[in-house]
Coordinates of C-alpha atoms in Angstrom, one line a residue:
Chain Q
X89 CA -7.9 -9.2 21.9
X90 CA -4.0 -9.7 21.1
X91 CA -1.9 -6.8 21.6
X92 CA -1.2 -6.8 18.2
X93 CA -4.7 -6.3 17.3
X94 CA -5.4 -3.8 20.2
X95 CA -2.5 -1.6 18.9
X96 CA -3.7 -1.8 15.3
X97 CA -6.9 -0.5 16.5
X98 CA -6.2 2.6 18.4
X99 CA -3.8 3.5 16.2
X100 CA -6.4 3.3 13.8
X101 CA -8.6 5.8 15.8
X102 CA -6.1 8.1 16.5
X103 CA -7.4 9.6 13.7
X104 CA -10.0 13.0 14.0
X105 CA -11.3 11.6 10.4
X106 CA -12.3 8.6 11.3
X107 CA -13.3 8.9 15.0
X108 CA -16.1 11.7 13.2
X109 CA -17.0 8.6 10.6
X110 CA -17.4 6.6 14.0
X111 CA -19.3 9.2 15.9
X112 CA -22.0 9.4 12.4
X113 CA -22.3 5.5 12.6
X114 CA -22.7 5.6 16.1
X115 CA -26.0 7.1 15.3
X116 CA -27.5 5.3 12.6
X117 CA -25.5 3.3 9.6
X118 CA -24.6 5.2 6.1
X119 CA -23.2 4.8 2.9
X120 CA -20.3 6.4 1.7
X121 CA -22.0 9.5 0.0
X122 CA -24.0 10.1 3.1
X123 CA -20.9 10.1 5.2
X124 CA -18.6 12.0 2.9
X125 CA -21.5 14.9 2.6
X126 CA -22.2 14.8 6.1
X127 CA -17.9 15.4 7.0
X128 CA -17.0 17.3 4.2
X129 CA -14.7 15.2 2.8
X130 CA -14.7 13.3 -0.2
X131 CA -16.1 10.0 -1.0
X132 CA -12.8 8.7 -1.8
X133 CA -11.0 9.7 1.5
X134 CA -14.3 8.6 3.1
X135 CA -13.9 4.9 1.2
X136 CA -10.2 5.3 2.2
X137 CA -10.8 5.7 6.2
X138 CA -13.5 2.5 5.8
X139 CA -11.2 0.1 4.5
X140 CA -8.8 1.0 7.3
X141 CA -11.8 0.5 10.0
X142 CA -13.1 -2.4 8.6
X143 CA -9.5 -3.8 8.4
X144 CA -9.0 -3.5 12.3
X145 CA -12.6 -4.8 13.1
X146 CA -13.9 -1.6 14.0
X147 CA -16.3 -1.5 10.8
X148 CA -18.5 -3.6 9.0
X149 CA -20.4 -3.9 5.5
X150 CA -23.7 -4.8 4.3
X151 CA -25.2 -4.4 1.0
X152 CA -28.6 -2.8 0.4
X153 CA -30.5 -2.4 -3.1
X154 CA -29.0 0.4 -3.9
X155 CA -25.9 0.9 -1.7
X156 CA -23.5 -0.8 0.6
X157 CA -23.9 0.6 4.0
X158 CA -21.2 0.9 6.7
X159 CA -22.4 0.0 10.4
X160 CA -20.1 0.2 13.9
X161 CA -18.9 -3.6 14.7
X162 CA -21.1 -4.0 17.9
X163 CA -18.0 -6.6 19.7
X164 CA -15.3 -4.7 18.4
X165 CA -16.6 -1.5 20.6
X166 CA -18.6 -3.7 23.7
X167 CA -14.5 -4.6 25.1
X168 CA -14.4 -2.9 27.5
X169 CA -10.5 -1.1 27.5
X170 CA -10.0 -2.2 31.1
X171 CA -10.1 -6.3 29.8
X172 CA -8.2 -5.1 27.2
X173 CA -5.1 -3.9 29.5
X174 CA -5.5 -6.5 32.0
X175 CA -5.3 -9.4 29.3
X176 CA -2.1 -11.0 30.0
X177 CA 0.7 -10.8 27.6
X178 CA 3.8 -13.3 28.2
X179 CA 7.3 -12.9 27.1
X180 CA 6.7 -16.3 25.0
X181 CA 3.7 -14.2 23.2
X182 CA 5.7 -11.2 22.5
X183 CA 8.8 -13.3 21.4
X184 CA 6.6 -15.0 18.8
X185 CA 4.9 -11.8 17.6
X186 CA 8.4 -9.9 17.3
X187 CA 9.2 -12.9 15.2
X188 CA 5.9 -13.5 13.3
X189 CA 6.2 -9.3 13.0
X190 CA 9.8 -10.0 11.5
X191 CA 8.6 -12.2 9.2
X192 CA 5.6 -10.5 7.8
X193 CA 7.8 -7.4 7.1
X194 CA 10.2 -9.8 5.0
X195 CA 7.3 -11.1 3.1
X196 CA 5.9 -7.8 2.8
X197 CA 9.7 -6.5 1.3
X198 CA 10.0 -9.4 -1.2
X199 CA 7.0 -10.5 -2.3
X200 CA 4.3 -8.4 -4.6
X201 CA 1.2 -9.8 -4.8
X202 CA 2.1 -12.7 -5.0
X203 CA 5.2 -12.6 -7.0
X204 CA 8.7 -12.5 -5.6
X205 CA 10.8 -9.5 -6.6
X206 CA 13.8 -10.9 -5.9
X207 CA 15.7 -13.9 -3.9
X208 CA 16.9 -12.0 -0.7
X209 CA 20.8 -12.2 -0.1
X210 CA 20.8 -12.5 3.7
X211 CA 20.4 -16.3 5.0
X212 CA 17.8 -15.6 7.4
X213 CA 15.2 -13.8 5.2
X214 CA 15.6 -16.3 2.2
X215 CA 14.8 -18.9 4.9
X216 CA 11.3 -17.3 5.4
X217 CA 10.9 -16.5 1.7
X218 CA 11.3 -20.5 1.3
X219 CA 9.1 -21.2 3.7
X220 CA 6.8 -18.8 2.2
X221 CA 7.3 -20.4 -1.2
X222 CA 7.4 -24.2 -0.1
X223 CA 4.0 -23.7 0.9
X224 CA 2.5 -24.5 -2.7
X225 CA 3.6 -28.1 -1.5
X226 CA 1.2 -30.4 -0.3
X227 CA 2.8 -32.3 2.7
X228 CA 3.0 -36.7 1.2
X229 CA 3.0 -35.7 -2.2
X230 CA 5.9 -36.8 -4.4
X231 CA 6.5 -34.1 -7.6
X232 CA 8.4 -34.5 -10.4
X233 CA 10.8 -31.8 -11.1
X234 CA 8.9 -30.6 -14.1
X235 CA 6.0 -29.6 -11.9
X236 CA 7.9 -28.5 -9.1
X237 CA 9.4 -26.2 -11.5
X238 CA 6.2 -25.2 -12.6
X239 CA 5.0 -23.9 -8.9
X240 CA 8.2 -22.1 -8.2
X241 CA 8.1 -19.9 -11.6
X242 CA 4.1 -18.5 -10.9
X243 CA 6.6 -16.8 -7.8
X244 CA 9.5 -16.6 -9.6
X245 CA 11.2 -16.6 -12.5
X246 CA 14.3 -18.5 -11.5
X247 CA 12.8 -21.4 -10.6
X248 CA 16.3 -23.7 -10.5
X249 CA 17.7 -21.3 -8.1
X250 CA 15.1 -21.7 -5.4
X251 CA 14.5 -25.5 -6.1
X252 CA 17.6 -26.1 -5.1
X253 CA 18.0 -23.7 -2.4
X254 CA 14.8 -25.2 -0.8
X255 CA 17.1 -28.8 -0.9
X256 CA 19.5 -27.3 0.4
X257 CA 17.4 -26.0 3.3
X258 CA 16.0 -29.0 4.0
X259 CA 12.3 -27.8 3.0
X260 CA 12.1 -30.5 0.5
X261 CA 14.1 -33.7 -0.2
X262 CA 14.2 -35.7 -3.5
X263 CA 15.2 -38.6 -4.8
X264 CA 14.8 -41.1 -8.1
X265 CA 10.9 -40.8 -7.6
X266 CA 10.7 -37.0 -7.4
X267 CA 10.6 -34.3 -5.2
X268 CA 8.8 -33.9 -1.5
X269 CA 7.9 -31.2 1.1
X270 CA 9.9 -32.3 4.2
X271 CA 7.7 -33.0 7.5
X272 CA 9.6 -30.3 10.1
X273 CA 12.6 -31.7 11.8
X274 CA 13.1 -33.9 8.9
X275 CA 17.1 -33.7 8.1
X276 CA 17.7 -33.5 4.2
Chain R
X95 CA 9.9 27.7 -22.8
X96 CA 10.8 31.5 -22.6
X97 CA 12.0 32.9 -19.1
X98 CA 8.2 34.5 -18.4
X99 CA 6.9 30.8 -18.4
X100 CA 9.8 29.6 -16.8
X101 CA 9.3 32.2 -13.9
X102 CA 5.2 31.8 -13.6
X103 CA 5.7 28.2 -13.2
X104 CA 8.1 28.7 -10.3
X105 CA 5.7 31.4 -8.9
X106 CA 2.9 28.6 -9.2
X107 CA 5.1 25.8 -7.7
X108 CA 6.1 27.9 -4.8
X109 CA 2.8 29.0 -4.2
X110 CA 0.8 25.4 -4.7
X111 CA 3.6 23.6 -2.4
X112 CA 2.7 26.3 0.4
X113 CA -1.0 25.8 0.2
X114 CA -0.2 21.8 0.4
X115 CA 2.2 22.3 3.5
X116 CA 0.0 24.8 5.4
X117 CA -3.1 22.3 4.8
X118 CA -0.6 19.1 5.5
X119 CA -0.3 21.2 9.0
X120 CA -3.7 22.2 9.6
X121 CA -4.8 18.6 8.9
X122 CA -1.6 17.4 11.7
X123 CA -2.7 19.5 14.3
X124 CA -6.1 18.7 13.9
X125 CA -5.2 14.7 14.2
X126 CA -6.2 14.3 10.7
X127 CA -3.0 12.7 10.1
X128 CA -3.7 10.2 7.0
X129 CA -5.5 13.3 5.3
X130 CA -2.2 14.9 6.1
X131 CA -0.1 12.2 4.2
X132 CA -2.4 13.4 1.5
X133 CA -1.3 16.5 1.1
X134 CA 2.8 15.8 2.1
X135 CA 1.8 13.1 -1.5
X136 CA 1.1 15.9 -3.8
X137 CA 4.1 18.2 -2.2
X138 CA 6.0 15.6 -3.1
X139 CA 4.8 15.5 -6.5
X140 CA 5.2 19.4 -6.9
X141 CA 9.1 19.2 -5.5
X142 CA 9.9 16.2 -8.2
X143 CA 8.1 18.3 -11.0
X144 CA 9.7 21.5 -10.1
X145 CA 12.6 19.4 -10.3
X146 CA 11.9 18.5 -14.0
X147 CA 11.2 21.5 -14.8
X148 CA 14.5 22.5 -13.7
X149 CA 16.5 20.2 -15.8
X150 CA 14.2 21.2 -19.1
X151 CA 15.8 24.6 -18.8
X152 CA 19.0 22.8 -19.3
X153 CA 17.4 21.0 -22.5
X154 CA 16.9 22.0 -26.4
X155 CA 13.3 22.1 -26.3
X156 CA 12.5 22.5 -22.7
X157 CA 9.0 22.8 -23.4
X158 CA 9.0 19.4 -25.0
X159 CA 10.9 17.7 -22.5
X160 CA 8.7 19.2 -19.9
X161 CA 6.0 17.9 -21.2
X162 CA 7.4 14.5 -22.2
X163 CA 8.5 13.7 -18.7
X164 CA 5.4 15.3 -17.0
X165 CA 3.3 11.8 -19.6
X166 CA 6.1 9.3 -18.3
X167 CA 6.3 9.5 -14.8
X168 CA 2.7 9.4 -14.4
X169 CA 2.3 6.5 -16.5
X170 CA 4.4 4.4 -13.5
X171 CA 1.4 5.5 -11.0
X172 CA -0.9 4.7 -13.3
X173 CA 0.2 1.2 -13.9
X174 CA 0.5 1.3 -9.9
X175 CA -2.8 1.9 -9.6
X176 CA -4.2 -0.2 -12.3
X177 CA -2.0 -3.4 -10.3
X178 CA -3.4 -2.2 -6.2
X179 CA -7.0 -1.7 -8.0
X180 CA -6.7 -5.2 -10.0
X181 CA -5.5 -6.5 -6.2
X182 CA -7.9 -5.7 -4.6
X183 CA -5.8 -2.8 -2.9
X184 CA -8.3 0.2 -2.9
X185 CA -6.3 2.1 -0.1
X186 CA -3.2 1.7 -2.4
X187 CA -4.7 2.7 -5.7
X188 CA -6.3 5.9 -4.1
X189 CA -2.2 7.1 -3.2
X190 CA -1.5 7.0 -6.6
X191 CA -5.0 8.6 -7.8
X192 CA -4.0 11.5 -6.0
X193 CA -0.3 11.6 -7.3
X194 CA -2.0 11.3 -11.0
X195 CA -4.6 13.9 -10.0
X196 CA -1.7 16.5 -8.9
X197 CA 0.7 16.1 -12.3
X198 CA -2.6 16.5 -14.4
X199 CA -3.5 19.9 -12.5
X200 CA 0.5 20.6 -12.9
X201 CA -0.3 19.4 -16.5
X202 CA -2.8 21.8 -16.9
X203 CA -1.8 24.5 -15.3
X204 CA 1.7 24.5 -17.7
X205 CA -0.7 24.4 -20.6
X206 CA -2.4 27.6 -19.3
X207 CA 0.9 29.9 -18.4
X208 CA 2.2 28.6 -21.6
X209 CA -1.1 30.2 -23.1
X210 CA -0.6 32.9 -21.6
X211 CA -3.8 32.8 -19.3
X212 CA -3.9 34.5 -16.3

């Protein structure tokens, strides 16, 4: 378990209702309405908590004939806390995690359900956004300009600006044949 | 909207907000942090609606203005809920649902007070 995963798990567990849900599931697998009745919460609130618990790998679900049943995820809870604490966390890993977290935060702030809300003004953030958009292009394939525009337009209406920015950032290159995604380190 | 309706609505807001705050504090103290956030959200909708009511009193048709804004503002929450559901984001949809239910309660309370019900 990485530090990030451990933090997410512990944060998620630091809630009385979620702890009560896990205690109930420790005795037997249950469906939402049964948990709601047992804990005196609304079914919608129980679903909300179960979704959070599922995101950190604390519970798992399976379908039966009538219900979706929830169960504790044994692998997560069989990990000993002392083993999690003993796992090495190198500074390089920590830096990489900080970079990844910054990157994710930027992506979350500027994208909503796969659409770019606005083009960042700050260069570092814009680079991250462009790197995200360029993933839609297969490496090694040459694209005509029209196709490039269509792919970018899926994400944002101002495809001309984004296309030009991707060229100037060296994420894509062009010649008379068309556009292609550059390899890492390839100069514009 | 006459002064009595306005006063009774203010009283409704005070009472409901204080109940939300008490629940929020109790849930936080109990370590039910997310459910405390749900109460905070309800409290925020109440504050917002109270501000709309105050603004309504400056208009020519205060009741009409209040009703219209209390339809218009939640429409954006309903849209956000549908968008979240369409993207499988059940938890965000639930937060929008909480706002919508609170707005519905406020609209209902306003209707009752206007009809002079206790």
